[in-house]
Amino acid sequence: DAMVIQNPRYQVTQFGKPVTLSCSQTLNHNVMYWYQQKSSQAPKLLFHYYDKDFNNEADTPDNFQSRRPNTSFCFLDIRSPGLGDAAMYLCATSEGQGGPTDTQYFGPGTRLTVL
Amino acid sequence: AQKVTQAQTEISVVEKEDVTLDCVYETRDTTYYLFWYKQPPSGELVFLIRRNSFDEQNEISGRYSWNFQKSTSSFNFTITASQVVDSAVYFCALSEAGFKTIFGAGTRLFVKA
């Protein structure tokens, strides 16, 4: 089945140790998104790619970076994780141009723990 | 500015009861889209419905129904004859021109057997 896959599902890292989360999709969608969802809160958009064009949200900390080497893969890099970065990280995709009509399809998320 | 309010933090019902999840939104755009997503304990957000601002027709899909009223800026979601498998967090979301989708804080629904 076509889907959005996130690896790993659970990631533990140490304070300040760089970590990379992975997302892949078999939907061949143009747009890929990364959201941060803290406990009992709504998902918060960090950034998205429309094809190779990167769009960063104004309030996304510089500590968070992303790479999209091809259509299928997108990575979230946290350069120096702090305790406040512990959260569920959700990857999503949408087809089209990512406008308001787009329906987003989400992966299962990666739960990041920072020790 | 965009805003989505889900005033109900948690709702607990007994199986077979009907339950309505409220969603109130704010926007200055005339063209916008509203969504409902379900997030079960596994964590994945599952798309349920999309509605554009020009279509106020209510929709029914099995046990799910949605009531969109522009006059009150509400897009409420009703589950009829709830089941234990409906237990999840439900998010209402709003999207205007541009990429960003704003999610409400979510309503956690507990359905007890």
PDB file of C-alpha atoms in Angstrom:
ATOM      1  CA  ASP A   1       0.000   0.000   0.000  1.00  0.00           C
ATOM      2  CA  ALA A   2       1.160   3.507  -0.762  1.00  0.00           C
ATOM      3  CA  MET A   3       2.020   5.258   2.441  1.00  0.00           C
ATOM      4  CA  VAL A   4       4.122   7.617   4.489  1.00  0.00           C
ATOM      5  CA  ILE A   5       6.803   5.830   6.478  1.00  0.00           C
ATOM      6  CA  GLN A   6       8.770   7.238   9.374  1.00  0.00           C
ATOM      7  CA  ASN A   7      11.849   5.711  10.891  1.00  0.00           C
ATOM      8  CA  PRO A   8      12.548   5.113  13.610  1.00  0.00           C
ATOM      9  CA  ARG A   9       9.253   5.121  15.490  1.00  0.00           C
ATOM     10  CA  TYR A  10      11.075   5.854  18.744  1.00  0.00           C
ATOM     11  CA  GLN A  11      14.344   7.715  19.039  1.00  0.00           C
ATOM     12  CA  VAL A  12      16.322   8.435  22.167  1.00  0.00           C
ATOM     13  CA  THR A  13      19.148  10.935  22.063  1.00  0.00           C
ATOM     14  CA  GLN A  14      21.274  12.797  24.547  1.00  0.00           C
ATOM     15  CA  PHE A  15      21.112  16.476  25.245  1.00  0.00           C
ATOM     16  CA  GLY A  16      23.128  18.241  22.548  1.00  0.00           C
ATOM     17  CA  LYS A  17      23.742  15.153  20.423  1.00  0.00           C
ATOM     18  CA  PRO A  18      22.636  15.616  16.795  1.00  0.00           C
ATOM     19  CA  VAL A  19      19.815  13.412  15.641  1.00  0.00           C
ATOM     20  CA  THR A  20      18.188  12.750  12.263  1.00  0.00           C
ATOM     21  CA  LEU A  21      14.642  11.567  11.709  1.00  0.00           C
ATOM     22  CA  SER A  22      13.631  10.002   8.427  1.00  0.00           C
ATOM     23  CA  CYS A  23      10.478  10.108   6.339  1.00  0.00           C
ATOM     24  CA  SER A  24       9.758   8.363   3.074  1.00  0.00           C
ATOM     25  CA  GLN A  25       6.681   8.211   0.900  1.00  0.00           C
ATOM     26  CA  THR A  26       5.407   5.992  -1.856  1.00  0.00           C
ATOM     27  CA  LEU A  27       2.604   8.374  -2.799  1.00  0.00           C
ATOM     28  CA  ASN A  28       4.809  10.400  -5.180  1.00  0.00           C
ATOM     29  CA  HIS A  29       3.455  13.604  -3.660  1.00  0.00           C
ATOM     30  CA  ASN A  30       5.067  16.945  -4.398  1.00  0.00           C
ATOM     31  CA  VAL A  31       4.862  18.372  -0.923  1.00  0.00           C
ATOM     32  CA  MET A  32       6.371  17.023   2.281  1.00  0.00           C
ATOM     33  CA  TYR A  33       5.875  18.544   5.721  1.00  0.00           C
ATOM     34  CA  TRP A  34       7.412  18.208   9.157  1.00  0.00           C
ATOM     35  CA  TYR A  35       5.338  18.881  12.242  1.00  0.00           C
ATOM     36  CA  GLN A  36       6.268  18.904  15.913  1.00  0.00           C
ATOM     37  CA  GLN A  37       3.617  17.716  18.329  1.00  0.00           C
ATOM     38  CA  LYS A  38       4.267  18.035  22.049  1.00  0.00           C
ATOM     39  CA  SER A  39       2.263  16.099  24.560  1.00  0.00           C
ATOM     40  CA  SER A  40      -1.455  16.947  24.488  1.00  0.00           C
ATOM     41  CA  GLN A  41      -0.913  19.743  21.997  1.00  0.00           C
ATOM     42  CA  ALA A  42      -1.794  20.343  18.376  1.00  0.00           C
ATOM     43  CA  PRO A  43       0.732  19.588  15.652  1.00  0.00           C
ATOM     44  CA  LYS A  44       2.862  22.622  14.815  1.00  0.00           C
ATOM     45  CA  LEU A  45       4.294  23.032  11.336  1.00  0.00           C
ATOM     46  CA  LEU A  46       8.083  23.376  11.290  1.00  0.00           C
ATOM     47  CA  PHE A  47       8.680  23.540   7.531  1.00  0.00           C
ATOM     48  CA  HIS A  48       7.728  21.985   4.251  1.00  0.00           C
ATOM     49  CA  TYR A  49       9.107  21.267   0.812  1.00  0.00           C
ATOM     50  CA  TYR A  50       7.252  21.869  -2.406  1.00  0.00           C
ATOM     51  CA  ASP A  51       9.357  19.681  -4.658  1.00  0.00           C
ATOM     52  CA  LYS A  52      12.858  21.016  -3.909  1.00  0.00           C
ATOM     53  CA  ASP A  53      11.724  24.392  -2.659  1.00  0.00           C
ATOM     54  CA  PHE A  54      12.196  24.675   1.085  1.00  0.00           C
ATOM     55  CA  ASN A  55       9.796  26.773   3.145  1.00  0.00           C
ATOM     56  CA  ASN A  56      10.653  27.446   6.757  1.00  0.00           C
ATOM     57  CA  GLU A  57       8.104  28.688   9.263  1.00  0.00           C
ATOM     58  CA  ALA A  58       9.123  31.987  10.819  1.00  0.00           C
ATOM     59  CA  ASP A  59       9.071  30.624  14.354  1.00  0.00           C
ATOM     60  CA  THR A  60      10.965  27.402  13.672  1.00  0.00           C
ATOM     61  CA  PRO A  61      14.220  27.438  15.663  1.00  0.00           C
ATOM     62  CA  ASP A  62      17.508  27.374  13.745  1.00  0.00           C
ATOM     63  CA  ASN A  63      18.294  24.166  15.569  1.00  0.00           C
ATOM     64  CA  PHE A  64      15.928  22.403  13.182  1.00  0.00           C
ATOM     65  CA  GLN A  65      17.017  21.728   9.611  1.00  0.00           C
ATOM     66  CA  SER A  66      15.636  19.615   6.810  1.00  0.00           C
ATOM     67  CA  ARG A  67      16.851  17.895   3.679  1.00  0.00           C
ATOM     68  CA  ARG A  68      14.974  16.429   0.770  1.00  0.00           C
ATOM     69  CA  PRO A  69      17.403  14.581  -1.495  1.00  0.00           C
ATOM     70  CA  ASN A  70      14.661  13.272  -3.785  1.00  0.00           C
ATOM     71  CA  THR A  71      10.875  13.093  -4.104  1.00  0.00           C
ATOM     72  CA  SER A  72      10.567  10.095  -1.835  1.00  0.00           C
ATOM     73  CA  PHE A  73      12.684  11.066   1.150  1.00  0.00           C
ATOM     74  CA  CYS A  74      12.775  13.925   3.600  1.00  0.00           C
ATOM     75  CA  PHE A  75      14.925  14.236   6.712  1.00  0.00           C
ATOM     76  CA  LEU A  76      14.612  16.282   9.862  1.00  0.00           C
ATOM     77  CA  ASP A  77      17.932  17.167  11.497  1.00  0.00           C
ATOM     78  CA  ILE A  78      18.046  18.492  15.029  1.00  0.00           C
ATOM     79  CA  ARG A  79      21.527  19.870  15.464  1.00  0.00           C
ATOM     80  CA  SER A  80      21.640  20.195  19.248  1.00  0.00           C
ATOM     81  CA  PRO A  81      18.544  18.720  20.859  1.00  0.00           C
ATOM     82  CA  GLY A  82      17.411  20.270  24.066  1.00  0.00           C
ATOM     83  CA  LEU A  83      15.018  18.854  26.639  1.00  0.00           C
ATOM     84  CA  GLY A  84      12.292  21.040  25.150  1.00  0.00           C
ATOM     85  CA  ASP A  85      12.615  19.292  21.807  1.00  0.00           C
ATOM     86  CA  ALA A  86      11.235  16.058  23.161  1.00  0.00           C
ATOM     87  CA  ALA A  87       8.074  15.526  21.164  1.00  0.00           C
ATOM     88  CA  MET A  88       6.369  13.484  18.481  1.00  0.00           C
ATOM     89  CA  TYR A  89       7.589  14.471  15.029  1.00  0.00           C
ATOM     90  CA  LEU A  90       5.081  13.923  12.263  1.00  0.00           C
ATOM     91  CA  CYS A  91       5.828  13.802   8.572  1.00  0.00           C
ATOM     92  CA  ALA A  92       3.060  14.450   6.074  1.00  0.00           C
ATOM     93  CA  THR A  93       2.700  14.651   2.327  1.00  0.00           C
ATOM     94  CA  SER A  94       0.248  16.200  -0.096  1.00  0.00           C
ATOM     95  CA  GLU A  95      -0.098  16.220  -3.819  1.00  0.00           C
ATOM     96  CA  GLY A  96      -0.698  19.263  -5.937  1.00  0.00           C
ATOM     97  CA  GLN A  97       0.999  22.482  -5.000  1.00  0.00           C
ATOM     98  CA  GLY A  98       0.420  22.378  -1.300  1.00  0.00           C
ATOM     99  CA  GLY A  99      -2.323  24.962  -1.316  1.00  0.00           C
ATOM    100  CA  PRO A 100      -5.264  25.063   1.054  1.00  0.00           C
ATOM    101  CA  THR A 101      -7.135  22.433  -0.922  1.00  0.00           C
ATOM    102  CA  ASP A 102      -4.474  19.837  -0.288  1.00  0.00           C
ATOM    103  CA  THR A 103      -5.272  16.959   1.982  1.00  0.00           C
ATOM    104  CA  GLN A 104      -2.271  15.916   4.022  1.00  0.00           C
ATOM    105  CA  TYR A 105      -1.415  12.287   4.598  1.00  0.00           C
ATOM    106  CA  PHE A 106       0.506  11.620   7.762  1.00  0.00           C
ATOM    107  CA  GLY A 107       3.050   9.060   8.801  1.00  0.00           C
ATOM    108  CA  PRO A 108       2.887   7.335  12.189  1.00  0.00           C
ATOM    109  CA  GLY A 109       5.370   9.745  13.739  1.00  0.00           C
ATOM    110  CA  THR A 110       8.692   9.435  15.520  1.00  0.00           C
ATOM    111  CA  ARG A 111       8.644   9.964  19.251  1.00  0.00           C
ATOM    112  CA  LEU A 112      11.856  11.683  20.308  1.00  0.00           C
ATOM    113  CA  THR A 113      13.137  11.461  23.846  1.00  0.00           C
ATOM    114  CA  VAL A 114      16.007  13.691  24.950  1.00  0.00           C
ATOM    115  CA  LEU A 115      17.961  12.575  28.005  1.00  0.00           C
TER     116      LEU A 115
ATOM    117  CA  ALA B   1      -5.396  35.765  11.808  1.00  0.00           C
ATOM    118  CA  GLN B   2      -6.290  32.113  11.683  1.00  0.00           C
ATOM    119  CA  LYS B   3      -7.499  30.392  14.789  1.00  0.00           C
ATOM    120  CA  VAL B   4      -9.183  27.098  15.537  1.00  0.00           C
ATOM    121  CA  THR B   5     -10.835  26.495  18.889  1.00  0.00           C
ATOM    122  CA  GLN B   6     -11.841  23.108  20.187  1.00  0.00           C
ATOM    123  CA  ALA B   7     -13.261  23.991  23.564  1.00  0.00           C
ATOM    124  CA  GLN B   8     -13.788  20.407  24.678  1.00  0.00           C
ATOM    125  CA  THR B   9     -10.520  19.032  25.963  1.00  0.00           C
ATOM    126  CA  GLU B  10     -11.856  15.584  26.824  1.00  0.00           C
ATOM    127  CA  ILE B  11     -15.177  13.855  26.358  1.00  0.00           C
ATOM    128  CA  SER B  12     -16.133  10.535  27.851  1.00  0.00           C
ATOM    129  CA  VAL B  13     -19.151   8.577  26.627  1.00  0.00           C
ATOM    130  CA  VAL B  14     -20.500   5.079  26.911  1.00  0.00           C
ATOM    131  CA  GLU B  15     -20.590   2.913  23.824  1.00  0.00           C
ATOM    132  CA  LYS B  16     -23.605   3.501  21.555  1.00  0.00           C
ATOM    133  CA  GLU B  17     -24.062   7.064  22.721  1.00  0.00           C
ATOM    134  CA  ASP B  18     -23.966   9.862  20.170  1.00  0.00           C
ATOM    135  CA  VAL B  19     -21.278  12.477  20.667  1.00  0.00           C
ATOM    136  CA  THR B  20     -20.604  15.851  19.057  1.00  0.00           C
ATOM    137  CA  LEU B  21     -17.168  17.436  18.900  1.00  0.00           C
ATOM    138  CA  ASP B  22     -17.218  21.197  18.538  1.00  0.00           C
ATOM    139  CA  CYS B  23     -14.960  23.288  16.337  1.00  0.00           C
ATOM    140  CA  VAL B  24     -15.052  27.057  15.981  1.00  0.00           C
ATOM    141  CA  TYR B  25     -12.714  28.861  13.631  1.00  0.00           C
ATOM    142  CA  GLU B  26     -11.616  32.388  12.838  1.00  0.00           C
ATOM    143  CA  THR B  27     -10.438  33.619   9.482  1.00  0.00           C
ATOM    144  CA  ARG B  28     -10.487  36.787   7.416  1.00  0.00           C
ATOM    145  CA  ASP B  29     -10.327  34.948   4.108  1.00  0.00           C
ATOM    146  CA  THR B  30     -13.422  34.192   2.117  1.00  0.00           C
ATOM    147  CA  THR B  31     -11.827  31.082   0.664  1.00  0.00           C
ATOM    148  CA  TYR B  32     -10.660  28.513   3.150  1.00  0.00           C
ATOM    149  CA  TYR B  33     -10.799  24.826   3.904  1.00  0.00           C
ATOM    150  CA  LEU B  34     -11.716  22.957   7.029  1.00  0.00           C
ATOM    151  CA  PHE B  35     -10.560  19.495   7.986  1.00  0.00           C
ATOM    152  CA  TRP B  36     -11.089  16.890  10.647  1.00  0.00           C
ATOM    153  CA  TYR B  37      -8.370  14.386  11.512  1.00  0.00           C
ATOM    154  CA  LYS B  38      -8.415  11.458  13.903  1.00  0.00           C
ATOM    155  CA  GLN B  39      -5.312  10.541  15.911  1.00  0.00           C
ATOM    156  CA  PRO B  40      -5.607   7.088  17.491  1.00  0.00           C
ATOM    157  CA  PRO B  41      -3.166   5.926  20.168  1.00  0.00           C
ATOM    158  CA  SER B  42      -0.803   4.692  17.450  1.00  0.00           C
ATOM    159  CA  GLY B  43      -0.058   8.349  16.672  1.00  0.00           C
ATOM    160  CA  GLU B  44      -0.834   8.623  12.985  1.00  0.00           C
ATOM    161  CA  LEU B  45      -3.230  11.391  11.996  1.00  0.00           C
ATOM    162  CA  VAL B  46      -5.954  10.005   9.782  1.00  0.00           C
ATOM    163  CA  PHE B  47      -7.794  12.311   7.409  1.00  0.00           C
ATOM    164  CA  LEU B  48     -11.572  12.241   7.868  1.00  0.00           C
ATOM    165  CA  ILE B  49     -13.041  15.093   5.852  1.00  0.00           C
ATOM    166  CA  ARG B  50     -12.282  18.293   3.957  1.00  0.00           C
ATOM    167  CA  ARG B  51     -14.829  21.021   3.393  1.00  0.00           C
ATOM    168  CA  ASN B  52     -14.395  24.263   1.442  1.00  0.00           C
ATOM    169  CA  SER B  53     -15.889  27.548   2.529  1.00  0.00           C
ATOM    170  CA  PHE B  54     -18.355  27.675  -0.339  1.00  0.00           C
ATOM    171  CA  ASP B  55     -19.955  24.360   0.423  1.00  0.00           C
ATOM    172  CA  GLU B  56     -22.139  24.486   3.503  1.00  0.00           C
ATOM    173  CA  GLN B  57     -23.875  21.261   2.762  1.00  0.00           C
ATOM    174  CA  ASN B  58     -23.724  18.883   5.678  1.00  0.00           C
ATOM    175  CA  GLU B  59     -22.113  15.535   5.085  1.00  0.00           C
ATOM    176  CA  ILE B  60     -22.744  12.082   6.394  1.00  0.00           C
ATOM    177  CA  SER B  61     -20.377   9.157   6.088  1.00  0.00           C
ATOM    178  CA  GLY B  62     -21.563   6.080   7.901  1.00  0.00           C
ATOM    179  CA  ARG B  63     -21.696   6.910  11.604  1.00  0.00           C
ATOM    180  CA  TYR B  64     -19.896  10.216  11.045  1.00  0.00           C
ATOM    181  CA  SER B  65     -21.578  13.485  10.166  1.00  0.00           C
ATOM    182  CA  TRP B  66     -20.400  17.053   9.901  1.00  0.00           C
ATOM    183  CA  ASN B  67     -22.343  20.279  10.356  1.00  0.00           C
ATOM    184  CA  PHE B  68     -20.746  23.342   8.747  1.00  0.00           C
ATOM    185  CA  GLN B  69     -22.302  26.700   9.602  1.00  0.00           C
ATOM    186  CA  LYS B  70     -20.562  29.805   8.296  1.00  0.00           C
ATOM    187  CA  SER B  71     -22.921  32.064  10.256  1.00  0.00           C
ATOM    188  CA  THR B  72     -21.433  30.802  13.506  1.00  0.00           C
ATOM    189  CA  SER B  73     -18.009  29.836  12.090  1.00  0.00           C
ATOM    190  CA  SER B  74     -18.450  26.313  13.285  1.00  0.00           C
ATOM    191  CA  PHE B  75     -17.665  22.927  11.817  1.00  0.00           C
ATOM    192  CA  ASN B  76     -18.924  20.355  14.278  1.00  0.00           C
ATOM    193  CA  PHE B  77     -18.425  16.608  14.052  1.00  0.00           C
ATOM    194  CA  THR B  78     -20.919  14.049  15.315  1.00  0.00           C
ATOM    195  CA  ILE B  79     -20.317  10.353  15.847  1.00  0.00           C
ATOM    196  CA  THR B  80     -23.520   8.354  16.037  1.00  0.00           C
ATOM    197  CA  ALA B  81     -23.661   5.159  18.075  1.00  0.00           C
ATOM    198  CA  SER B  82     -20.077   5.527  19.258  1.00  0.00           C
ATOM    199  CA  GLN B  83     -17.818   2.515  19.508  1.00  0.00           C
ATOM    200  CA  VAL B  84     -14.714   1.794  21.571  1.00  0.00           C
ATOM    201  CA  VAL B  85     -12.620   2.030  18.394  1.00  0.00           C
ATOM    202  CA  ASP B  86     -13.661   5.671  18.087  1.00  0.00           C
ATOM    203  CA  SER B  87     -11.506   6.480  21.115  1.00  0.00           C
ATOM    204  CA  ALA B  88      -8.866   8.891  19.867  1.00  0.00           C
ATOM    205  CA  VAL B  89      -7.892  12.525  19.740  1.00  0.00           C
ATOM    206  CA  TYR B  90      -9.780  14.441  17.077  1.00  0.00           C
ATOM    207  CA  PHE B  91      -8.314  17.566  15.504  1.00  0.00           C
ATOM    208  CA  CYS B  92     -10.139  20.226  13.593  1.00  0.00           C
ATOM    209  CA  ALA B  93      -7.950  22.226  11.199  1.00  0.00           C
ATOM    210  CA  LEU B  94      -8.189  25.316   8.994  1.00  0.00           C
ATOM    211  CA  SER B  95      -6.255  26.095   5.844  1.00  0.00           C
ATOM    212  CA  GLU B  96      -6.221  29.385   3.945  1.00  0.00           C
ATOM    213  CA  ALA B  97      -4.253  30.450   0.902  1.00  0.00           C
ATOM    214  CA  GLY B  98      -0.712  29.296   1.294  1.00  0.00           C
ATOM    215  CA  PHE B  99       0.666  26.155   2.793  1.00  0.00           C
ATOM    216  CA  LYS B 100       0.034  26.448   6.474  1.00  0.00           C
ATOM    217  CA  THR B 101      -2.686  24.422   8.099  1.00  0.00           C
ATOM    218  CA  ILE B 102      -3.641  25.475  11.627  1.00  0.00           C
ATOM    219  CA  PHE B 103      -4.804  22.749  13.971  1.00  0.00           C
ATOM    220  CA  GLY B 104      -7.023  23.117  16.982  1.00  0.00           C
ATOM    221  CA  ALA B 105      -5.818  21.798  20.317  1.00  0.00           C
ATOM    222  CA  GLY B 106      -7.745  18.577  19.837  1.00  0.00           C
ATOM    223  CA  THR B 107     -10.512  16.812  21.716  1.00  0.00           C
ATOM    224  CA  ARG B 108      -9.715  13.510  23.381  1.00  0.00           C
ATOM    225  CA  LEU B 109     -12.654  11.139  23.116  1.00  0.00           C
ATOM    226  CA  PHE B 110     -12.982   8.170  25.435  1.00  0.00           C
ATOM    227  CA  VAL B 111     -15.630   5.606  24.533  1.00  0.00           C
ATOM    228  CA  LYS B 112     -16.213   3.105  27.302  1.00  0.00           C
ATOM    229  CA  ALA B 113     -17.664  -0.338  26.708  1.00  0.00           C
TER     230      ALA B 113
END
